PDB file of C-alpha atoms and ligand atoms in Angstrom:
ATOM      1  CA  MET A   1     116.099 124.212 110.501  1.00 50.00           C
ATOM      2  CA  ARG A   2     119.450 125.051 108.903  1.00 64.00           C
ATOM      3  CA  MET A   3     121.245 122.176 107.279  1.00 76.00           C
ATOM      4  CA  ARG A   4     124.114 121.806 104.851  1.00 83.00           C
ATOM      5  CA  ASN A   5     123.046 120.937 101.328  1.00 93.00           C
ATOM      6  CA  LYS A   6     122.936 117.184 100.719  1.00 95.00           C
ATOM      7  CA  SER A   7     123.609 116.384  97.089  1.00 96.00           C
ATOM      8  CA  TRP A   8     121.818 113.037  97.409  1.00 97.00           C
ATOM      9  CA  ALA A   9     118.607 114.506  98.847  1.00 98.00           C
ATOM     10  CA  LYS A  10     116.718 115.660  95.742  1.00 98.00           C
ATOM     11  CA  PRO A  11     117.596 112.631  93.583  1.00 98.00           C
ATOM     12  CA  PHE A  12     116.657 110.365  96.507  1.00 98.00           C
ATOM     13  CA  LEU A  13     113.240 112.036  96.858  1.00 98.00           C
ATOM     14  CA  ILE A  14     112.598 111.708  93.106  1.00 98.00           C
ATOM     15  CA  GLU A  15     113.758 108.081  93.067  1.00 98.00           C
ATOM     16  CA  ASN A  16     111.277 107.140  95.775  1.00 98.00           C
ATOM     17  CA  ASP A  17     108.261 108.510  93.972  1.00 97.00           C
ATOM     18  CA  ASP A  18     106.014 105.666  95.122  1.00 97.00           C
ATOM     19  CA  PHE A  19     106.307 107.167  98.632  1.00 98.00           C
ATOM     20  CA  VAL A  20     107.176 110.811  97.968  1.00 98.00           C
ATOM     21  CA  VAL A  21     104.225 112.170  96.016  1.00 98.00           C
ATOM     22  CA  ALA A  22     105.564 114.314  93.172  1.00 97.00           C
ATOM     23  CA  SER A  23     102.199 115.708  92.144  1.00 98.00           C
ATOM     24  CA  PRO A  24      99.973 115.811  95.243  1.00 98.00           C
ATOM     25  CA  SER A  25      97.160 117.604  93.405  1.00 98.00           C
ATOM     26  CA  SER A  26      96.557 114.425  91.382  1.00 98.00           C
ATOM     27  CA  ASN A  27      95.657 112.700  94.669  1.00 98.00           C
ATOM     28  CA  LYS A  28      93.084 115.350  95.589  1.00 98.00           C
ATOM     29  CA  GLY A  29      89.964 113.556  96.863  1.00 98.00           C
ATOM     30  CA  LYS A  30      91.704 110.167  96.786  1.00 98.00           C
ATOM     31  CA  TRP A  31      93.785 110.172  99.979  1.00 98.00           C
ATOM     32  CA  ASN A  32      91.355 107.957 101.932  1.00 98.00           C
ATOM     33  CA  GLU A  33      91.514 105.363  99.223  1.00 98.00           C
ATOM     34  CA  LEU A  34      95.289 105.623  98.768  1.00 98.00           C
ATOM     35  CA  LEU A  35      95.974 105.256 102.481  1.00 98.00           C
ATOM     36  CA  ASN A  36      93.140 102.798 103.026  1.00 97.00           C
ATOM     37  CA  SER A  37      91.778 104.780 105.956  1.00 98.00           C
ATOM     38  CA  ASP A  38      88.748 106.878 106.885  1.00 98.00           C
ATOM     39  CA  VAL A  39      90.898 109.117 109.079  1.00 98.00           C
ATOM     40  CA  ILE A  40      93.515 111.356 107.485  1.00 98.00           C
ATOM     41  CA  HIS A  41      96.259 113.164 109.420  1.00 98.00           C
ATOM     42  CA  VAL A  42      98.515 115.760 107.808  1.00 99.00           C
ATOM     43  CA  GLU A  43     101.689 117.002 109.493  1.00 99.00           C
ATOM     44  CA  ILE A  44     103.075 120.266 108.095  1.00 99.00           C
ATOM     45  CA  GLY A  45     106.791 120.805 108.648  1.00 98.00           C
ATOM     46  CA  SER A  46     107.698 117.196 109.460  1.00 98.00           C
ATOM     47  CA  GLY A  47     111.403 117.956 109.804  1.00 98.00           C
ATOM     48  CA  LYS A  48     113.442 114.764 110.113  1.00 98.00           C
ATOM     49  CA  GLY A  49     110.264 112.715 110.503  1.00 98.00           C
ATOM     50  CA  ASP A  50     110.297 111.387 114.086  1.00 98.00           C
ATOM     51  CA  TYR A  51     106.666 112.386 114.717  1.00 98.00           C
ATOM     52  CA  PHE A  52     105.449 111.305 111.292  1.00 98.00           C
ATOM     53  CA  CYS A  53     107.132 107.871 111.584  1.00 98.00           C
ATOM     54  CA  GLY A  54     106.205 107.379 115.241  1.00 98.00           C
ATOM     55  CA  MET A  55     102.564 108.352 114.849  1.00 98.00           C
ATOM     56  CA  SER A  56     101.987 106.327 111.679  1.00 98.00           C
ATOM     57  CA  LYS A  57     103.279 103.309 113.607  1.00 98.00           C
ATOM     58  CA  LEU A  58     101.244 104.137 116.726  1.00 98.00           C
ATOM     59  CA  TYR A  59      98.034 104.593 114.719  1.00 98.00           C
ATOM     60  CA  PRO A  60      98.307 102.070 111.859  1.00 98.00           C
ATOM     61  CA  GLU A  61      94.561 102.256 111.173  1.00 98.00           C
ATOM     62  CA  HIS A  62      94.856 105.977 110.332  1.00 98.00           C
ATOM     63  CA  GLY A  63      96.371 107.534 107.197  1.00 98.00           C
ATOM     64  CA  TRP A  64      99.388 109.853 107.649  1.00 98.00           C
ATOM     65  CA  ILE A  65     100.803 112.425 105.232  1.00 98.00           C
ATOM     66  CA  GLY A  66     104.002 114.293 106.076  1.00 98.00           C
ATOM     67  CA  ILE A  67     104.835 117.611 104.406  1.00 99.00           C
ATOM     68  CA  GLU A  68     108.335 119.132 104.499  1.00 98.00           C
ATOM     69  CA  LYS A  69     109.590 121.865 102.190  1.00 98.00           C
ATOM     70  CA  ASN A  70     113.322 121.535 102.913  1.00 98.00           C
ATOM     71  CA  SER A  71     114.547 118.707 100.686  1.00 98.00           C
ATOM     72  CA  ASN A  72     117.662 118.067 102.828  1.00 98.00           C
ATOM     73  CA  VAL A  73     115.512 117.458 105.881  1.00 98.00           C
ATOM     74  CA  ALA A  74     112.708 115.739 103.946  1.00 98.00           C
ATOM     75  CA  ALA A  75     115.204 113.197 102.590  1.00 98.00           C
ATOM     76  CA  ILE A  76     116.181 112.218 106.147  1.00 98.00           C
ATOM     77  CA  ALA A  77     112.509 111.834 107.107  1.00 98.00           C
ATOM     78  CA  VAL A  78     111.816 109.724 104.022  1.00 98.00           C
ATOM     79  CA  LYS A  79     114.882 107.551 104.615  1.00 98.00           C
ATOM     80  CA  LYS A  80     113.658 106.928 108.170  1.00 98.00           C
ATOM     81  CA  ALA A  81     110.133 106.122 106.968  1.00 98.00           C
ATOM     82  CA  LEU A  82     111.358 103.731 104.280  1.00 98.00           C
ATOM     83  CA  GLU A  83     113.379 101.728 106.812  1.00 97.00           C
ATOM     84  CA  ASP A  84     110.010 100.597 108.171  1.00 94.00           C
ATOM     85  CA  ARG A  85     107.721 101.337 105.249  1.00 94.00           C
ATOM     86  CA  ARG A  86     104.059 101.496 106.185  1.00 94.00           C
ATOM     87  CA  SER A  87     101.145 101.366 103.778  1.00 96.00           C
ATOM     88  CA  ASN A  88      99.293 104.014 105.821  1.00 98.00           C
ATOM     89  CA  SER A  89     101.696 106.850 105.054  1.00 98.00           C
ATOM     90  CA  LEU A  90     102.894 109.063 102.204  1.00 98.00           C
ATOM     91  CA  PHE A  91     105.156 112.102 102.023  1.00 98.00           C
ATOM     92  CA  ILE A  92     105.062 115.446 100.196  1.00 98.00           C
ATOM     93  CA  ALA A  93     108.412 117.241  99.919  1.00 98.00           C
ATOM     94  CA  THR A  94     107.046 120.655  98.960  1.00 98.00           C
ATOM     95  CA  ASP A  95     106.004 123.956 100.541  1.00 98.00           C
ATOM     96  CA  ALA A  96     102.543 123.657 102.113  1.00 98.00           C
ATOM     97  CA  LYS A  97     101.488 127.070 100.785  1.00 97.00           C
ATOM     98  CA  ASP A  98      99.601 125.269  98.006  1.00 97.00           C
ATOM     99  CA  ILE A  99      97.945 122.776 100.357  1.00 98.00           C
ATOM    100  CA  ASN A 100      94.432 123.581  99.116  1.00 98.00           C
ATOM    101  CA  GLU A 101      95.364 122.308  95.679  1.00 98.00           C
ATOM    102  CA  TRP A 102      96.240 118.923  97.178  1.00 98.00           C
ATOM    103  CA  PHE A 103      93.179 118.192  99.320  1.00 98.00           C
ATOM    104  CA  CYS A 104      89.449 118.532  98.719  1.00 98.00           C
ATOM    105  CA  GLU A 105      87.190 120.398 101.072  1.00 97.00           C
ATOM    106  CA  ASN A 106      86.415 118.215 104.109  1.00 97.00           C
ATOM    107  CA  GLU A 107      89.051 115.611 103.258  1.00 98.00           C
ATOM    108  CA  VAL A 108      91.336 115.921 106.294  1.00 98.00           C
ATOM    109  CA  ASP A 109      90.615 114.994 109.930  1.00 98.00           C
ATOM    110  CA  PHE A 110      93.715 116.314 111.712  1.00 99.00           C
ATOM    111  CA  ILE A 111      96.479 118.799 110.933  1.00 99.00           C
ATOM    112  CA  HIS A 112      99.596 118.663 113.109  1.00 99.00           C
ATOM    113  CA  LEU A 113     101.896 121.662 113.503  1.00 98.00           C
ATOM    114  CA  ASN A 114     104.961 120.683 115.496  1.00 98.00           C
ATOM    115  CA  PHE A 115     107.525 123.290 116.537  1.00 98.00           C
ATOM    116  CA  SER A 116     106.763 125.408 113.494  1.00 98.00           C
ATOM    117  CA  ASP A 117     109.297 128.102 112.612  1.00 97.00           C
ATOM    118  CA  PRO A 118     108.515 131.126 114.846  1.00 97.00           C
ATOM    119  CA  TRP A 119     109.423 133.849 112.312  1.00 97.00           C
ATOM    120  CA  PRO A 120     110.012 136.425 115.110  1.00 94.00           C
ATOM    121  CA  LYS A 121     110.304 139.548 112.947  1.00 95.00           C
ATOM    122  CA  SER A 122     106.925 141.272 112.656  1.00 90.00           C
ATOM    123  CA  GLY A 123     107.348 141.585 108.870  1.00 95.00           C
ATOM    124  CA  ASN A 124     107.489 137.800 108.590  1.00 96.00           C
ATOM    125  CA  ARG A 125     104.333 136.936 110.551  1.00 95.00           C
ATOM    126  CA  LYS A 126     102.521 135.841 107.406  1.00 96.00           C
ATOM    127  CA  ARG A 127     104.978 132.964 107.056  1.00 97.00           C
ATOM    128  CA  ARG A 128     103.883 131.428 110.344  1.00 98.00           C
ATOM    129  CA  LEU A 129     101.941 128.213 109.799  1.00 98.00           C
ATOM    130  CA  SER A 130      99.381 129.455 112.319  1.00 98.00           C
ATOM    131  CA  HIS A 131      98.861 132.788 110.559  1.00 97.00           C
ATOM    132  CA  GLN A 132      95.258 133.621 109.625  1.00 96.00           C
ATOM    133  CA  ASN A 133      96.039 133.015 105.942  1.00 96.00           C
ATOM    134  CA  PHE A 134      97.074 129.430 106.656  1.00 98.00           C
ATOM    135  CA  ILE A 135      94.197 128.925 109.110  1.00 98.00           C
ATOM    136  CA  ASN A 136      91.723 129.843 106.358  1.00 97.00           C
ATOM    137  CA  LYS A 137      93.298 127.207 104.128  1.00 97.00           C
ATOM    138  CA  TYR A 138      93.098 124.596 106.898  1.00 98.00           C
ATOM    139  CA  TYR A 139      89.438 125.473 107.489  1.00 98.00           C
ATOM    140  CA  GLU A 140      88.573 124.527 103.920  1.00 97.00           C
ATOM    141  CA  LEU A 141      90.244 121.151 103.846  1.00 98.00           C
ATOM    142  CA  LEU A 142      89.337 120.004 107.360  1.00 98.00           C
ATOM    143  CA  LYS A 143      86.162 118.016 107.977  1.00 98.00           C
ATOM    144  CA  LYS A 144      83.517 119.437 110.310  1.00 95.00           C
ATOM    145  CA  GLU A 145      84.918 118.943 113.815  1.00 97.00           C
ATOM    146  CA  GLY A 146      88.362 118.327 112.298  1.00 98.00           C
ATOM    147  CA  CYS A 147      91.240 119.480 114.510  1.00 98.00           C
ATOM    148  CA  ILE A 148      94.535 121.292 114.385  1.00 98.00           C
ATOM    149  CA  VAL A 149      96.994 120.012 116.972  1.00 98.00           C
ATOM    150  CA  MET A 150      99.864 122.355 117.707  1.00 98.00           C
ATOM    151  CA  LYS A 151     102.980 121.927 119.855  1.00 98.00           C
ATOM    152  CA  THR A 152     105.712 124.504 120.375  1.00 98.00           C
ATOM    153  CA  ASP A 153     108.419 125.610 122.796  1.00 98.00           C
ATOM    154  CA  ASN A 154     107.904 129.217 121.745  1.00 98.00           C
ATOM    155  CA  LYS A 155     105.717 131.293 124.068  1.00 97.00           C
ATOM    156  CA  ASP A 156     105.350 134.180 121.604  1.00 97.00           C
ATOM    157  CA  LEU A 157     104.291 131.871 118.798  1.00 98.00           C
ATOM    158  CA  PHE A 158     101.866 130.111 121.135  1.00 98.00           C
ATOM    159  CA  GLU A 159     100.250 133.379 122.248  1.00 97.00           C
ATOM    160  CA  PHE A 160     100.091 134.619 118.659  1.00 97.00           C
ATOM    161  CA  SER A 161      98.473 131.360 117.542  1.00 98.00           C
ATOM    162  CA  LEU A 162      95.825 131.370 120.269  1.00 97.00           C
ATOM    163  CA  LEU A 163      94.812 134.859 119.190  1.00 97.00           C
ATOM    164  CA  GLU A 164      94.845 134.007 115.483  1.00 97.00           C
ATOM    165  CA  PHE A 165      92.576 130.995 116.085  1.00 96.00           C
ATOM    166  CA  ALA A 166      90.325 132.996 118.424  1.00 94.00           C
ATOM    167  CA  ASN A 167      89.359 135.162 115.459  1.00 87.00           C
ATOM    168  CA  THR A 168      88.289 132.220 113.277  1.00 91.00           C
ATOM    169  CA  SER A 169      85.711 129.461 113.183  1.00 91.00           C
ATOM    170  CA  PHE A 170      87.770 127.223 115.429  1.00 97.00           C
ATOM    171  CA  THR A 171      87.247 126.499 119.117  1.00 96.00           C
ATOM    172  CA  LEU A 172      90.081 125.899 121.546  1.00 97.00           C
ATOM    173  CA  VAL A 173      89.246 122.455 122.959  1.00 98.00           C
ATOM    174  CA  ASP A 174      92.435 121.589 124.822  1.00 98.00           C
ATOM    175  CA  PHE A 175      95.619 123.325 125.863  1.00 96.00           C
ATOM    176  CA  SER A 176      98.611 122.916 128.138  1.00 98.00           C
ATOM    177  CA  VAL A 177     101.549 125.139 128.993  1.00 98.00           C
ATOM    178  CA  ASP A 178     103.575 122.128 130.153  1.00 98.00           C
ATOM    179  CA  PHE A 179     102.387 119.181 128.075  1.00 98.00           C
ATOM    180  CA  ARG A 180     105.253 116.866 129.036  1.00 98.00           C
ATOM    181  CA  ARG A 181     104.812 117.288 132.779  1.00 97.00           C
ATOM    182  CA  ASN A 182     102.642 114.168 132.387  1.00 97.00           C
ATOM    183  CA  VAL A 183     103.436 111.055 130.399  1.00 97.00           C
ATOM    184  CA  HIS A 184     101.740 111.054 126.991  1.00 98.00           C
ATOM    185  CA  ASP A 185     102.272 107.686 125.378  1.00 97.00           C
ATOM    186  CA  GLU A 186      99.603 108.565 122.826  1.00 98.00           C
ATOM    187  CA  ASP A 187     101.786 111.303 121.311  1.00 98.00           C
ATOM    188  CA  THR A 188     105.245 110.893 119.735  1.00 98.00           C
ATOM    189  CA  ILE A 189     108.042 113.273 120.763  1.00 98.00           C
ATOM    190  CA  THR A 190     109.486 115.241 117.829  1.00 98.00           C
ATOM    191  CA  GLU A 191     113.214 115.955 117.248  1.00 98.00           C
ATOM    192  CA  TYR A 192     112.878 119.557 118.427  1.00 98.00           C
ATOM    193  CA  GLU A 193     110.680 118.560 121.323  1.00 98.00           C
ATOM    194  CA  SER A 194     113.246 116.117 122.700  1.00 98.00           C
ATOM    195  CA  LYS A 195     115.898 118.868 122.625  1.00 98.00           C
ATOM    196  CA  PHE A 196     113.665 121.262 124.581  1.00 98.00           C
ATOM    197  CA  MET A 197     112.706 118.526 127.023  1.00 98.00           C
ATOM    198  CA  GLU A 198     116.403 117.854 127.696  1.00 98.00           C
ATOM    199  CA  LEU A 199     116.733 121.563 128.510  1.00 98.00           C
ATOM    200  CA  ASN A 200     113.727 121.282 130.853  1.00 97.00           C
ATOM    201  CA  GLN A 201     111.797 123.809 128.802  1.00 98.00           C
ATOM    202  CA  PRO A 202     108.015 123.542 128.893  1.00 98.00           C
ATOM    203  CA  ILE A 203     106.154 122.327 125.822  1.00 98.00           C
ATOM    204  CA  TYR A 204     103.034 124.282 124.890  1.00 98.00           C
ATOM    205  CA  ARG A 205     100.227 122.392 123.186  1.00 98.00           C
ATOM    206  CA  ALA A 206      96.798 123.354 121.931  1.00 98.00           C
ATOM    207  CA  ILE A 207      94.022 121.681 119.979  1.00 98.00           C
ATOM    208  CA  PHE A 208      91.638 123.762 117.875  1.00 98.00           C
ATOM    209  CA  LYS A 209      88.429 122.224 116.549  1.00 98.00           C
ATOM    210  CA  LYS A 210      86.565 123.403 113.448  1.00 97.00           C
ATOM    211  CA  HIS A 211      82.915 124.213 114.150  1.00 89.00           C
TER     212      HIS A 211
HETATM  213  C1  SAM B 301     111.604 124.045 113.474  1.00 96.60           C
HETATM  214  S1  SAM B 301     111.433 122.742 112.382  1.00 96.60           S
HETATM  215  C2  SAM B 301     110.541 121.512 113.329  1.00 96.60           C
HETATM  216  C3  SAM B 301     110.652 120.133 112.755  1.00 96.60           C
HETATM  217  C4  SAM B 301     109.825 119.047 113.444  1.00 96.60           C
HETATM  218  N1  SAM B 301     108.416 119.289 113.256  1.00 96.60           N
HETATM  219  C5  SAM B 301     110.141 118.937 114.914  1.00 96.60           C
HETATM  220  O1  SAM B 301     109.277 119.266 115.729  1.00 96.60           O
HETATM  221  O2  SAM B 301     111.235 118.500 115.256  1.00 96.60           O
HETATM  222  C6  SAM B 301     110.157 123.352 111.285  1.00 96.60           C
HETATM  223  C7  SAM B 301     110.117 122.619 109.970  1.00 96.60           C
HETATM  224  O3  SAM B 301     108.991 123.079 109.240  1.00 96.60           O
HETATM  225  C8  SAM B 301     109.346 123.189 107.882  1.00 96.60           C
HETATM  226  N2  SAM B 301     108.406 124.135 107.241  1.00 96.60           N
HETATM  227  C9  SAM B 301     108.263 125.447 107.575  1.00 96.60           C
HETATM  228  N3  SAM B 301     107.350 126.031 106.784  1.00 96.60           N
HETATM  229  C10 SAM B 301     106.906 125.065 105.933  1.00 96.60           C
HETATM  230  C11 SAM B 301     105.974 125.055 104.880  1.00 96.60           C
HETATM  231  N4  SAM B 301     105.326 126.185 104.515  1.00 96.60           N
HETATM  232  N5  SAM B 301     105.755 123.909 104.202  1.00 96.60           N
HETATM  233  C12 SAM B 301     106.425 122.782 104.560  1.00 96.60           C
HETATM  234  N6  SAM B 301     107.351 122.731 105.539  1.00 96.60           N
HETATM  235  C13 SAM B 301     107.569 123.848 106.238  1.00 96.60           C
HETATM  236  C14 SAM B 301     110.799 123.671 107.913  1.00 96.60           C
HETATM  237  O4  SAM B 301     111.482 123.416 106.714  1.00 96.60           O
HETATM  238  C15 SAM B 301     111.337 122.882 109.095  1.00 96.60           C
HETATM  239  O5  SAM B 301     111.911 121.670 108.694  1.00 96.60           O
END
């Protein structure tokens, strides 16, 4: 997601440090308590926060943590979230590459990957959030039977991801190559998703469960 630099973004994120966690590793093992929930969801690459805000409202009994590395975009997501601040959500405005330093083993129930950057060049595959290296990190922090829920418009990324997960200790438990052909009130539409839906492009979705 390319966006012009917003001079207010970084100061805004720092200012709101009761919502934007500056040092997520200090919350390691404490997220359940902090979010007052037994069920923890983590969205990596929250973008402008539509999914994060919508889902934390839809599932108020669950805890929601949004992660976004681009501070310009993260600031928009945080602004949106603070307009209707919910006690069941927190935000991390940092690259998820260090995610294992922020969560204990078996601390997370769900990881959501929505319209992750496809990184089409073969030399950049390792940057994909569904690359084996990331999957190994997710495996550690997810509970037994914890799930990764992935949505994308990108066929190549979807195929790549199915293969990456097939070679790990995850089982494919659900998938669709046209998720929005049916109404899914249980799942919030992301910013990218709404653009692809307007273009009548199919949305691919898969759920992988840790075994
Ligand atoms: C294509 S956008 C999709 C945004 C949103 N999820 C949606 O569906 O509309 C992908 C987002 O993931 C973020 N992202 C990519 N890699 C990341 C990482 N390693 N850690 C945190 N955020 C990441 C990017 O900065 C970008 O905002």
